[in-house]
Amino acid sequence: MNSSPLDSLIAAVAPVNERTAGEARARHAALAKPVGALGRLEDLGVALAAIAGRCPPPVPGRPALVICAADHGVHAEGVTPWPQAVTAAMVGAFCRDGAAANALAGVVGVEVHVLDVGVAADLPDHPRLHRRRVRPGTRDLMVEDAMTRDETAAAILAGAAVAGDLLAAGADLLVTGDMGIANTTASAALIAAFAGRPAAAVTGRGTGIDDAMLAHKTAVIGAALDRHGPRDPTDPLATLAALGGLEHAALVGIMLAGAAARVPVLLDGVIAGAAALAASALCPDVTGYLVAGHRSAEPGATIALTHLGLAPLIDLELRLGEGTGALLAVPVVRAAAAALDTMLTLEDLMGGQAP
Amino acid sequence: MNSSPLDSLIAAVAPVNERTAGEARARHAALAKPVGALGRLEDLGVALAAIAGRCPPPVPGRPALVICAADHGVHAEGVTPWPQAVTAAMVGAFCRDGAAANALAGVVGVEVHVLDVGVAADLPDHPRLHRRRVRPGTRDLMVEDAMTRDETAAAILAGAAVAGDLLAAGADLLVTGDMGIANTTASAALIAAFAGRPAAAVTGRGTGIDDAMLAHKTAVIGAALDRHGPRDPTDPLATLAALGGLEHAALVGIMLAGAAARVPVLLDGVIAGAAALAASALCPDVTGYLVAGHRSAEPGATIALTHLGLAPLIDLELRLGEGTGALLAVPVVRAAAAALDTMLTLEDLMGGQAP
């Protein structure tokens, strides 16, 4: 496989627009409220103006959640009590509107899409299931590279293709989601490698494992990092291939496609954070298009966001994935854009009477 | 004036329902996700089931924001750089759909109502303006009691009456808002009195005052607390009358009316927190019906919430009032209820295969 489609995708990402960011900052200083009184909502509005390249930035009317689903060879190492079959079962739940992500997407007005980029089971057709499986799950990252370079690039392009279809259909905010039993293990390995932290710092309880399984999971991640050796900063694709999941690669593609279209990408938790580190290493300009939806309870999530310079909007101790944390942040994104769009200025309101 | 309408309102508040709370807890343990993986959204769902007295609790489809507006005699002490006329001007902005609260209410699907319970200016009629002015602003709390007991009770009943009208029209979530130049001063005094903290601990910069004005504001609040003397725990109405604002009293009425109707009351920032302390002192059972929308940047807000045992849902450093912080939490409330309503159970999904 030729890597040039990936190179083209990366090359399509331009820096965010500092001029429109400045316009948003000036507008916030003039609006009918004390300067800075909307707190981090003002910073978010500025970021959205920089992303869109216009001020006021558009209020997202048609956000799309893409739940990237895949299985993991490292499941064989006993890092989770959940059977691998849960990945496919949860894809079924997303299609039946029966998962947490569906419940939350319904109340915040977000379309749910599922991308099978590597589930290790047969899946029936469904209108919201996008079938772009690269392989039925990764290899065991403790033993060998989880993916080849070509598989990794193919999974990135699969994510970008689905995002491109959604953008073409009018999506104006991309929300990341994930499903893949054992994917907090791969996420922790990626975060350790990209942020330069030891396995013990990034490894969490995922679905809620006990102390013994946590110690084992940490040892597996440590062994994988040792096997992979020092990260080559000039070759982020190699690190993603060695330690990542197919859904991480697909999420990288979604981030690149959103950035190329100047549409914000709202990140869910630790899986998205791990993917964002890979995306940012491949294409530093992509970081400006990422909005951190929430702070997952997984320790690696905070490490990833700190490394990226992103602050989460929601912090409610969620640790479910599927996009649930990011979905709760969708109204916050809309609010930040709407404040710049519809508020009167102090001059409109008071003339010369304001302090 | 006879205090019995207030006594009746207080007597109409029943404790939240522990049985339906238990049903919600059991349902969360059975849903298709790891136990506890929705974090604080699960606790909120349990609280909503306890409030409604049924599980699943209703997903709020018609929330109403009530912005309680009033002026403050303590404005004369120079505690803010903003002219008092801004209160009335902002009422105009709420009616013209031009304030931050309107922008945020629009994106989260909340009706905006304004209650004039004590603005010191003529206000034109408007369909969303509820006219129940008790007096045109309070007296100066540093010099004398801000309100009489009868005025305080009348303002509480004004808030309860507006809330009652909205509930009768179908409102299923009450969202608190406020507007009143100098009202962070009255709020700090109330919080100091009800939480037993010194003026310096509760006084903040409000709209963003400088160090000199902050020192003066703290001294004013300290003098008011000295003037009022030790709080009589058996007479919370006296403390509210001495130190509070008409909008604080109206907010107490909204909280009591919501609780009596088993409808949750979503609190905005420091003004709502101060009012909630008064409401809770008047009627301890009301506390179970309160949901803390956000953590205001004002120091007194956190002290009030801690005293009430409430944890905020949103923490984005807002310090604007109007209900802006609470509005951002409306989708979180909907999400917590929806998760209990629409999710499959693990048994539905996996049969006997789950761990």
XYZ file of C-alpha atoms in Angstrom:
710
model
C 0.000 0.000 0.000
C 1.117 3.477 -0.868
C 1.106 5.943 2.035
C 0.309 8.949 -0.131
C -3.454 9.148 0.655
C -2.459 9.536 4.311
C 0.166 12.121 3.407
C -2.476 14.046 1.442
C -4.886 13.934 4.356
C -2.222 15.310 6.694
C -1.267 17.993 4.180
C -4.898 19.151 3.960
C -4.854 20.353 7.584
C -4.106 24.082 7.868
C -3.384 25.936 11.125
C -6.371 27.432 12.918
C -7.138 31.069 12.135
C -5.559 33.468 14.644
C -7.257 36.486 13.061
C -10.793 35.224 13.672
C -9.704 34.119 17.156
C -8.744 37.734 17.820
C -12.118 38.922 16.511
C -13.868 36.594 18.967
C -11.710 37.850 21.837
C -12.559 41.470 20.974
C -16.249 40.639 20.668
C -16.287 39.003 24.120
C -14.776 42.157 25.574
C -17.630 44.205 24.076
C -20.622 41.997 24.957
C -23.220 42.913 27.592
C -21.511 41.271 30.586
C -18.437 41.873 32.718
C -15.233 41.023 30.866
C -14.387 37.362 31.354
C -17.631 36.568 33.207
C -18.414 33.604 30.962
C -15.141 32.019 32.063
C -13.972 29.097 29.982
C -16.980 29.451 27.682
C -15.221 32.545 26.309
C -11.994 30.624 25.640
C -14.012 27.926 23.904
C -15.767 30.514 21.735
C -12.401 31.917 20.707
C -11.183 28.406 19.845
C -14.306 27.714 17.775
C -13.817 30.972 15.859
C -10.218 29.977 15.186
C -11.329 26.549 13.965
C -14.124 27.792 11.694
C -12.125 30.749 10.413
C -15.049 33.045 11.134
C -16.544 35.009 13.995
C -19.129 34.317 15.240
C -18.435 30.635 14.683
C -21.392 28.488 13.579
C -23.576 26.935 16.294
C -23.398 23.188 15.584
C -26.824 22.100 14.420
C -25.961 18.657 13.163
C -23.252 16.959 15.220
C -22.395 13.341 14.434
C -21.031 10.800 16.900
C -18.860 8.107 15.337
C -18.345 5.129 17.628
C -15.256 3.373 16.288
C -15.430 -0.317 17.193
C -12.644 -2.891 17.101
C -11.207 -5.830 19.006
C -7.784 -6.299 20.569
C -5.303 -9.167 20.495
C -4.114 -8.158 23.957
C -7.461 -9.425 25.264
C -5.729 -12.836 25.361
C -3.452 -11.580 28.152
C -6.326 -11.411 30.637
C -6.430 -7.626 31.101
C -10.219 -7.472 31.534
C -12.950 -9.719 32.933
C -15.241 -8.957 29.968
C -15.459 -11.449 27.070
C -14.423 -10.155 23.661
C -17.953 -10.864 22.412
C -19.123 -7.764 24.292
C -17.647 -5.552 21.551
C -19.995 -7.007 18.933
C -22.905 -7.104 21.393
C -22.470 -3.409 22.130
C -22.414 -2.621 18.392
C -25.810 -4.298 18.396
C -26.911 -2.120 21.303
C -25.810 1.046 19.475
C -27.843 -0.038 16.443
C -30.857 -0.870 18.675
C -30.704 2.530 20.398
C -30.156 0.764 23.704
C -26.737 1.921 24.920
C -25.769 4.834 27.148
C -24.424 6.678 24.110
C -27.836 6.480 22.437
C -29.611 7.778 25.537
C -27.247 10.738 25.805
C -27.141 11.427 22.057
C -30.926 11.583 22.049
C -31.127 14.306 24.678
C -28.381 16.449 23.127
C -29.470 16.050 19.485
C -26.581 14.085 18.012
C -26.737 11.426 15.261
C -25.159 8.092 16.225
C -22.944 6.259 13.729
C -20.933 3.103 14.284
C -17.763 2.267 12.375
C -16.677 -1.364 12.330
C -12.993 -0.929 11.675
C -11.964 -4.215 13.281
C -14.591 -6.165 15.236
C -13.769 -9.885 15.589
C -17.301 -11.147 14.893
C -19.911 -11.199 12.168
C -22.184 -8.163 12.346
C -25.561 -7.838 10.618
C -26.118 -4.888 8.307
C -27.674 -1.792 9.818
C -28.240 1.707 8.390
C -26.040 3.331 11.020
C -23.252 0.728 10.814
C -20.389 1.751 8.525
C -18.499 -1.380 7.445
C -14.832 -0.671 6.866
C -13.174 -3.505 8.749
C -9.417 -3.593 8.160
C -8.914 -6.870 10.042
C -10.867 -8.748 12.748
C -9.042 -7.243 15.717
C -5.387 -6.391 16.302
C -2.547 -8.757 17.139
C -1.374 -9.043 20.768
C 0.689 -5.904 21.415
C 2.643 -7.627 24.191
C 3.971 -10.211 21.731
C 4.229 -8.372 18.417
C 3.151 -5.177 16.683
C -0.614 -4.825 16.981
C -0.908 -3.722 13.343
C 1.289 -3.415 10.281
C 1.960 0.079 8.969
C -0.355 -0.574 6.034
C -3.160 -1.759 8.305
C -2.686 1.313 10.477
C -2.855 3.660 7.495
C -5.898 1.801 6.165
C -7.702 2.210 9.508
C -6.854 5.925 9.592
C -8.260 6.310 6.091
C -11.368 4.325 7.047
C -12.087 6.816 9.830
C -11.382 9.731 7.523
C -13.668 8.305 4.845
C -16.618 7.919 7.237
C -16.000 11.411 8.608
C -15.821 12.740 5.052
C -19.172 11.156 4.212
C -20.757 12.675 7.329
C -19.261 16.098 6.628
C -20.529 15.934 3.051
C -23.998 15.169 4.449
C -23.867 18.286 6.622
C -22.273 17.239 9.907
C -20.837 20.362 11.569
C -19.312 18.822 14.709
C -17.615 15.430 14.923
C -17.924 13.632 18.248
C -15.594 10.729 18.955
C -16.722 7.467 20.471
C -15.200 4.027 20.836
C -16.044 0.442 21.659
C -13.500 -2.317 22.034
C -13.029 -4.693 24.931
C -9.427 -4.261 26.217
C -8.976 -0.892 24.552
C -7.972 0.914 27.735
C -4.878 -1.326 27.697
C -3.889 -0.214 24.198
C -4.746 3.385 25.125
C -2.500 3.308 28.172
C 0.362 1.921 26.084
C -0.048 4.683 23.481
C -0.229 7.399 26.133
C 2.851 6.051 27.900
C 4.766 6.030 24.620
C 3.654 9.423 23.276
C 3.722 11.290 26.604
C 6.889 9.588 27.842
C 5.379 8.207 31.045
C 5.802 4.800 32.752
C 3.109 2.103 32.578
C 2.147 2.576 36.232
C 1.313 6.256 35.683
C -1.080 5.685 32.786
C -2.791 2.401 33.615
C -6.272 2.500 35.118
C -9.059 0.170 36.112
C -10.956 0.490 32.817
C -14.337 -1.120 33.399
C -13.494 -1.528 37.082
C -10.929 -4.318 37.505
C -9.568 -5.411 40.894
C -6.080 -4.798 42.304
C -4.626 -8.084 41.073
C -5.830 -7.573 37.498
C -4.642 -3.952 37.592
C -1.134 -5.108 38.560
C -1.202 -7.667 35.729
C -2.517 -5.086 33.221
C 0.241 -2.664 34.227
C 2.855 -5.405 33.751
C 1.462 -6.253 30.291
C 1.659 -2.590 29.246
C 5.178 -2.311 30.663
C 6.245 -5.394 28.706
C 4.721 -4.001 25.514
C 6.587 -0.724 25.962
C 9.841 -2.642 26.536
C 9.231 -4.755 23.442
C 8.567 -1.696 21.291
C 11.690 0.067 22.585
C 12.318 3.822 22.584
C 9.804 5.742 20.476
C 11.164 7.258 17.262
C 9.739 10.801 17.328
C 10.062 11.034 13.545
C 7.846 7.982 12.988
C 4.598 8.236 14.981
C 2.893 5.756 12.658
C 5.273 3.054 13.922
C 4.247 3.684 17.532
C 0.545 3.699 16.650
C 0.985 0.438 14.707
C 2.946 -1.267 17.477
C 0.722 -0.392 20.433
C -2.592 0.957 19.193
C -5.950 -0.390 18.193
C -7.754 -0.183 14.887
C -10.253 2.183 16.527
C -7.432 4.465 17.660
C -6.238 4.675 14.069
C -9.782 5.332 12.818
C -10.140 8.108 15.402
C -6.914 9.656 14.087
C -8.542 9.696 10.662
C -11.681 11.363 12.004
C -9.573 14.054 13.670
C -7.600 14.707 10.483
C -10.736 14.840 8.334
C -12.495 17.202 10.739
C -9.470 19.487 10.890
C -9.103 19.491 7.115
C -12.751 20.618 6.875
C -12.318 23.229 9.662
C -14.915 21.415 11.773
C -14.264 20.904 15.494
C -13.655 17.384 16.788
C -15.026 16.810 20.273
C -12.993 14.183 22.114
C -14.424 11.598 24.471
C -12.143 10.028 27.087
C -8.975 7.994 27.336
C -9.251 6.215 23.984
C -9.744 9.535 22.179
C -6.920 11.088 24.203
C -4.552 8.320 23.144
C -5.609 8.700 19.508
C -5.239 12.480 19.747
C -1.619 12.090 20.857
C -0.963 9.997 17.751
C -2.838 12.456 15.515
C -0.956 15.392 16.978
C 2.379 13.625 16.475
C 1.484 12.891 12.844
C 0.131 16.394 12.214
C 0.791 19.040 14.899
C -1.745 21.466 13.372
C -4.586 19.039 14.120
C -4.435 19.861 17.837
C -6.087 23.257 17.322
C -9.229 21.545 16.008
C -9.646 19.276 19.046
C -11.964 20.124 21.937
C -11.668 17.978 25.063
C -15.194 16.896 25.911
C -14.575 15.498 29.368
C -12.074 14.189 31.878
C -12.365 10.421 32.053
C -11.688 8.772 35.406
C -8.841 6.829 33.708
C -5.501 8.317 34.788
C -4.088 8.233 31.275
C -6.833 10.549 30.063
C -5.604 13.468 32.131
C -2.002 12.783 31.127
C -2.973 12.813 27.455
C -4.970 16.034 27.720
C -2.208 17.772 29.661
C 0.312 16.708 27.036
C -1.944 18.128 24.317
C -2.591 21.354 26.254
C -6.340 20.697 26.352
C -8.684 21.292 29.319
C -11.835 19.159 29.589
C -15.286 20.761 29.599
C -17.080 18.128 31.704
C -15.705 16.307 34.740
C -18.295 13.912 36.120
C -16.116 10.826 36.739
C -17.439 8.959 33.702
C -15.390 5.963 32.569
C -17.640 4.304 30.021
C -16.427 5.400 26.615
C -18.838 5.121 23.654
C -18.629 8.915 23.387
C -20.731 9.479 26.519
C -18.477 12.148 28.034
C -18.115 14.039 24.779
C -21.880 13.989 24.224
C -22.437 15.820 27.516
C -20.156 18.578 26.208
C -22.043 19.142 22.938
C -24.406 21.724 24.484
C -21.414 23.542 25.969
C -19.901 23.857 22.489
C -23.205 25.144 21.147
C -23.467 27.612 24.047
C -19.978 28.999 23.439
C -20.779 29.640 19.789
C -24.266 31.011 20.506
C -22.979 33.553 23.044
C -20.810 35.113 20.322
C -23.687 35.032 17.875
C -26.735 36.427 19.671
C -25.682 38.601 22.624
C -26.096 42.378 22.622
C -23.061 44.535 23.273
C -22.758 46.749 26.332
C -22.908 49.735 23.984
C -26.240 48.444 22.555
C -27.575 48.109 26.073
C -26.243 51.069 28.019
C -24.754 53.597 25.635
C -22.204 55.556 27.660
C -23.444 54.491 31.098
C -21.306 51.349 31.580
C -18.163 51.388 33.730
C -49.459 40.322 56.988
C -50.176 36.821 58.200
C -47.318 34.324 57.782
C -49.589 31.348 57.215
C -49.327 31.173 53.382
C -45.572 30.739 53.870
C -46.129 28.128 56.567
C -48.451 26.264 54.200
C -45.881 26.374 51.432
C -43.217 24.952 53.749
C -45.603 22.272 55.016
C -46.303 21.161 51.432
C -42.717 19.927 50.990
C -42.364 16.189 51.657
C -39.063 14.312 51.943
C -37.689 12.849 48.715
C -38.592 9.217 48.048
C -35.917 6.784 49.254
C -37.721 3.796 47.769
C -37.592 5.097 44.183
C -33.995 6.160 44.797
C -33.225 2.536 45.642
C -34.984 1.373 42.471
C -32.785 3.701 40.415
C -29.664 2.414 42.145
C -30.649 -1.190 41.416
C -31.446 -0.336 37.801
C -28.034 1.289 37.307
C -26.403 -1.884 38.597
C -28.296 -3.902 35.952
C -27.817 -1.681 32.884
C -25.570 -2.584 29.937
C -22.363 -0.981 31.250
C -19.825 -1.611 33.986
C -21.204 -0.774 37.428
C -20.565 2.886 38.208
C -19.185 3.685 34.743
C -21.498 6.671 34.300
C -19.942 8.217 37.399
C -21.834 11.141 38.865
C -24.528 10.813 36.197
C -25.661 7.721 38.109
C -25.881 9.623 41.413
C -27.862 12.337 39.660
C -30.249 9.782 38.183
C -30.814 8.351 41.656
C -31.483 11.852 43.013
C -33.956 12.580 40.198
C -35.809 9.334 40.916
C -35.981 10.314 44.591
C -37.325 13.754 43.678
C -39.944 12.549 41.201
C -40.960 9.588 43.322
C -40.680 7.305 40.321
C -38.066 5.322 38.438
C -37.168 6.029 35.727
C -37.602 9.713 36.520
C -39.082 11.894 33.746
C -36.683 13.445 31.215
C -37.331 17.195 31.511
C -38.925 18.310 28.279
C -40.046 21.758 29.331
C -37.624 23.419 31.751
C -38.262 27.032 32.724
C -35.620 29.552 33.764
C -36.859 32.233 36.148
C -34.500 35.199 36.364
C -35.395 36.954 39.635
C -34.496 40.633 39.355
C -34.198 43.190 42.140
C -32.086 46.103 43.329
C -30.093 46.534 46.503
C -29.795 49.386 48.976
C -26.223 48.349 49.693
C -25.366 49.637 46.204
C -25.016 53.041 47.920
C -21.942 51.745 49.795
C -19.864 51.583 46.608
C -19.462 47.800 46.433
C -19.541 47.669 42.614
C -18.512 49.922 39.723
C -21.783 49.187 37.867
C -24.630 51.697 38.054
C -27.895 50.417 39.529
C -29.614 51.161 36.202
C -27.923 48.054 34.782
C -30.457 45.851 36.597
C -33.346 47.334 34.630
C -31.305 47.452 31.427
C -30.560 43.749 31.725
C -34.240 42.978 32.287
C -34.683 44.676 28.928
C -31.970 42.493 27.431
C -33.656 39.322 28.748
C -36.925 40.448 27.149
C -35.130 41.279 23.862
C -33.415 37.873 23.752
C -30.050 39.617 23.877
C -28.382 38.425 27.079
C -26.069 35.493 27.717
C -28.909 33.647 29.456
C -31.029 33.892 26.299
C -28.214 32.582 24.119
C -27.646 29.606 26.401
C -31.348 28.938 27.002
C -31.860 28.805 23.254
C -29.317 26.066 22.683
C -30.496 23.912 25.593
C -34.232 24.345 25.004
C -35.308 26.302 28.087
C -38.025 28.983 28.330
C -36.827 32.293 29.784
C -38.999 34.117 32.329
C -38.147 37.273 34.265
C -39.604 38.077 37.683
C -39.475 41.708 38.780
C -39.623 41.249 42.524
C -37.877 44.531 43.321
C -36.298 46.488 40.480
C -35.807 50.201 41.272
C -36.963 51.491 37.868
C -40.003 51.581 35.648
C -40.158 48.578 33.364
C -42.323 48.268 30.250
C -44.710 45.325 29.979
C -43.442 42.235 28.210
C -44.983 38.759 27.829
C -42.074 37.096 29.634
C -41.885 39.670 32.451
C -43.784 38.661 35.586
C -44.575 41.766 37.630
C -44.644 41.041 41.345
C -42.532 43.849 42.750
C -42.603 43.908 46.555
C -40.660 47.171 46.814
C -38.224 49.033 44.511
C -35.041 47.516 45.929
C -33.989 46.617 49.451
C -32.756 48.968 52.164
C -29.005 49.227 52.841
C -28.089 46.077 54.777
C -25.070 47.771 56.340
C -27.320 50.348 58.009
C -30.579 48.537 58.715
C -32.450 45.362 57.854
C -32.675 45.037 54.085
C -36.323 43.958 54.275
C -39.063 43.635 56.866
C -40.302 40.146 57.684
C -43.528 40.831 55.778
C -41.640 42.015 52.695
C -39.453 38.930 52.867
C -42.443 36.609 53.087
C -44.146 38.480 50.251
C -41.079 38.069 48.020
C -40.902 34.350 48.839
C -44.567 33.990 47.913
C -44.025 36.006 44.713
C -41.379 33.504 43.616
C -43.595 30.590 44.594
C -46.544 32.066 42.693
C -44.567 32.447 39.462
C -43.149 28.948 39.864
C -46.650 27.659 40.518
C -47.937 29.253 37.309
C -45.078 27.730 35.313
C -45.585 24.290 36.868
C -49.293 24.490 36.096
C -48.383 25.262 32.478
C -46.218 22.144 32.282
C -42.761 23.151 33.435
C -40.930 20.027 34.613
C -37.613 21.528 35.713
C -37.158 24.916 37.395
C -33.890 26.689 36.641
C -32.838 29.572 38.876
C -31.469 32.836 37.571
C -30.879 36.263 39.048
C -30.159 39.851 38.113
C -29.427 42.594 40.616
C -26.485 44.959 40.708
C -24.726 44.479 44.099
C -26.335 41.109 44.744
C -23.054 39.282 45.297
C -22.667 41.505 48.394
C -26.003 40.399 49.833
C -25.223 36.805 48.833
C -21.902 36.844 50.642
C -23.576 38.215 53.775
C -26.219 35.482 53.687
C -23.636 32.748 53.144
C -21.457 34.065 55.965
C -24.454 34.077 58.303
C -25.962 30.709 57.368
C -22.657 28.834 56.966
C -20.994 30.515 59.929
C -18.016 31.872 58.036
C -16.245 35.270 58.237
C -16.764 37.979 55.621
C -13.283 37.499 54.172
C -13.959 33.828 53.384
C -17.147 34.428 51.404
C -16.540 37.734 49.632
C -15.524 37.640 45.976
C -14.900 39.991 43.089
C -18.415 39.725 41.657
C -18.285 41.339 38.226
C -14.515 41.738 38.577
C -13.754 44.492 41.090
C -10.197 45.564 41.994
C -8.334 44.910 45.250
C -9.343 48.194 46.881
C -13.040 47.717 46.163
C -12.815 44.070 47.302
C -11.379 45.207 50.662
C -14.174 47.775 50.982
C -16.855 45.219 50.011
C -15.497 42.773 52.596
C -15.610 45.499 55.259
C -19.211 46.360 54.350
C -20.237 42.711 54.666
C -18.362 42.392 57.966
C -20.135 45.487 59.301
C -23.524 44.118 58.217
C -22.835 40.831 59.986
C -21.812 42.712 63.147
C -24.940 44.857 62.964
C -27.189 41.801 62.584
C -25.498 40.010 65.498
C -25.449 36.236 66.078
C -27.866 34.348 63.874
C -30.881 32.821 65.620
C -31.043 29.290 64.164
C -34.746 29.096 65.008
C -35.577 32.167 62.915
C -34.031 31.930 59.436
C -36.553 34.435 58.062
C -34.964 37.116 60.273
C -31.534 36.468 58.765
C -32.902 36.488 55.217
C -34.747 39.758 55.937
C -31.729 41.433 57.519
C -29.100 40.560 54.906
C -30.791 39.249 51.786
C -32.225 40.623 48.593
C -35.746 40.437 47.255
C -34.484 38.086 44.541
C -32.982 35.773 47.175
C -36.385 35.572 48.848
C -38.099 34.961 45.496
C -35.613 32.170 44.774
C -36.485 30.595 48.134
C -40.091 30.596 46.976
C -39.199 28.940 43.679
C -37.294 26.228 45.543
C -40.185 25.574 47.915
C -42.738 25.485 45.085
C -40.601 23.115 42.999
C -40.060 20.808 45.965
C -43.752 20.817 46.848
C -44.495 19.737 43.254
C -41.688 17.092 43.297
C -39.944 18.911 40.441
C -36.162 19.404 40.594
C -34.786 22.918 41.045
C -31.497 23.483 39.225
C -29.379 26.082 41.009
C -27.233 28.657 39.275
C -24.314 30.217 41.187
C -23.627 32.213 44.305
C -26.984 34.010 44.501
C -28.851 30.700 44.237
C -26.478 29.111 46.747
C -27.182 31.881 49.252
C -30.924 31.523 48.699
C -30.674 27.737 49.017
C -29.073 28.086 52.450
C -32.053 30.193 53.527
C -34.539 27.762 51.963
C -32.857 24.800 53.616
C -32.900 26.554 57.002
C -36.613 27.310 56.600
C -37.429 23.816 55.324
C -34.713 21.144 55.609
C -36.578 18.769 53.282
C -36.201 21.199 50.381
C -32.505 20.359 50.021
C -33.238 16.985 48.426
C -34.969 18.719 45.509
C -32.019 20.987 44.695
C -29.467 20.146 41.995
C -26.317 22.265 41.881
C -25.946 23.368 38.268
C -22.426 24.742 38.429
C -19.611 26.004 40.585
C -19.437 29.783 40.293
C -16.021 31.410 40.504
C -17.298 33.342 43.568
C -15.769 31.820 46.738
C -19.064 31.915 48.617
C -20.666 29.619 46.035
C -18.465 26.687 46.960
C -18.964 27.348 50.678
C -22.730 27.350 50.205
C -22.761 24.131 48.168
C -20.473 22.371 50.630
C -22.718 23.422 53.501
C -25.717 22.034 51.610
C -23.911 18.808 50.689
C -24.332 19.499 46.966
C -21.725 18.907 44.241
C -21.874 21.064 41.108
C -22.336 19.471 37.666
C -20.488 22.106 35.623
C -17.272 23.902 36.588
C -16.239 26.311 33.840
C -15.308 29.363 35.930
C -18.480 31.277 35.060
C -19.298 34.262 37.264
C -22.108 35.953 35.375
C -25.322 34.867 37.046
C -28.593 35.177 35.059
C -28.853 31.371 35.271
C -26.045 30.811 32.765
C -24.257 28.127 34.765
C -27.440 26.239 35.562
C -28.511 26.330 31.908
C -25.343 24.482 30.898
C -26.338 21.711 33.329
C -29.843 21.184 31.899
C -28.655 18.606 29.318
C -26.781 16.758 32.075
C -30.025 16.458 34.047
C -31.818 15.200 30.946
C -28.999 12.716 30.271
C -29.128 11.308 33.809
C -32.857 10.691 33.502
C -32.635 9.345 29.944
C -29.974 6.779 30.854
C -32.377 5.224 33.371
C -35.190 5.341 30.838
C -33.844 3.948 27.568
C -30.793 1.764 28.209
C -30.882 -2.014 27.776
C -29.837 -4.192 30.692
C -26.773 -6.417 30.556
C -29.128 -9.389 30.717
C -30.996 -8.073 27.617
C -27.696 -7.755 25.819
C -25.589 -10.730 26.863
C -27.755 -13.253 28.650
C -25.409 -15.231 30.911
C -22.149 -14.170 29.230
C -21.371 -11.056 31.304
C -18.834 -11.138 34.145
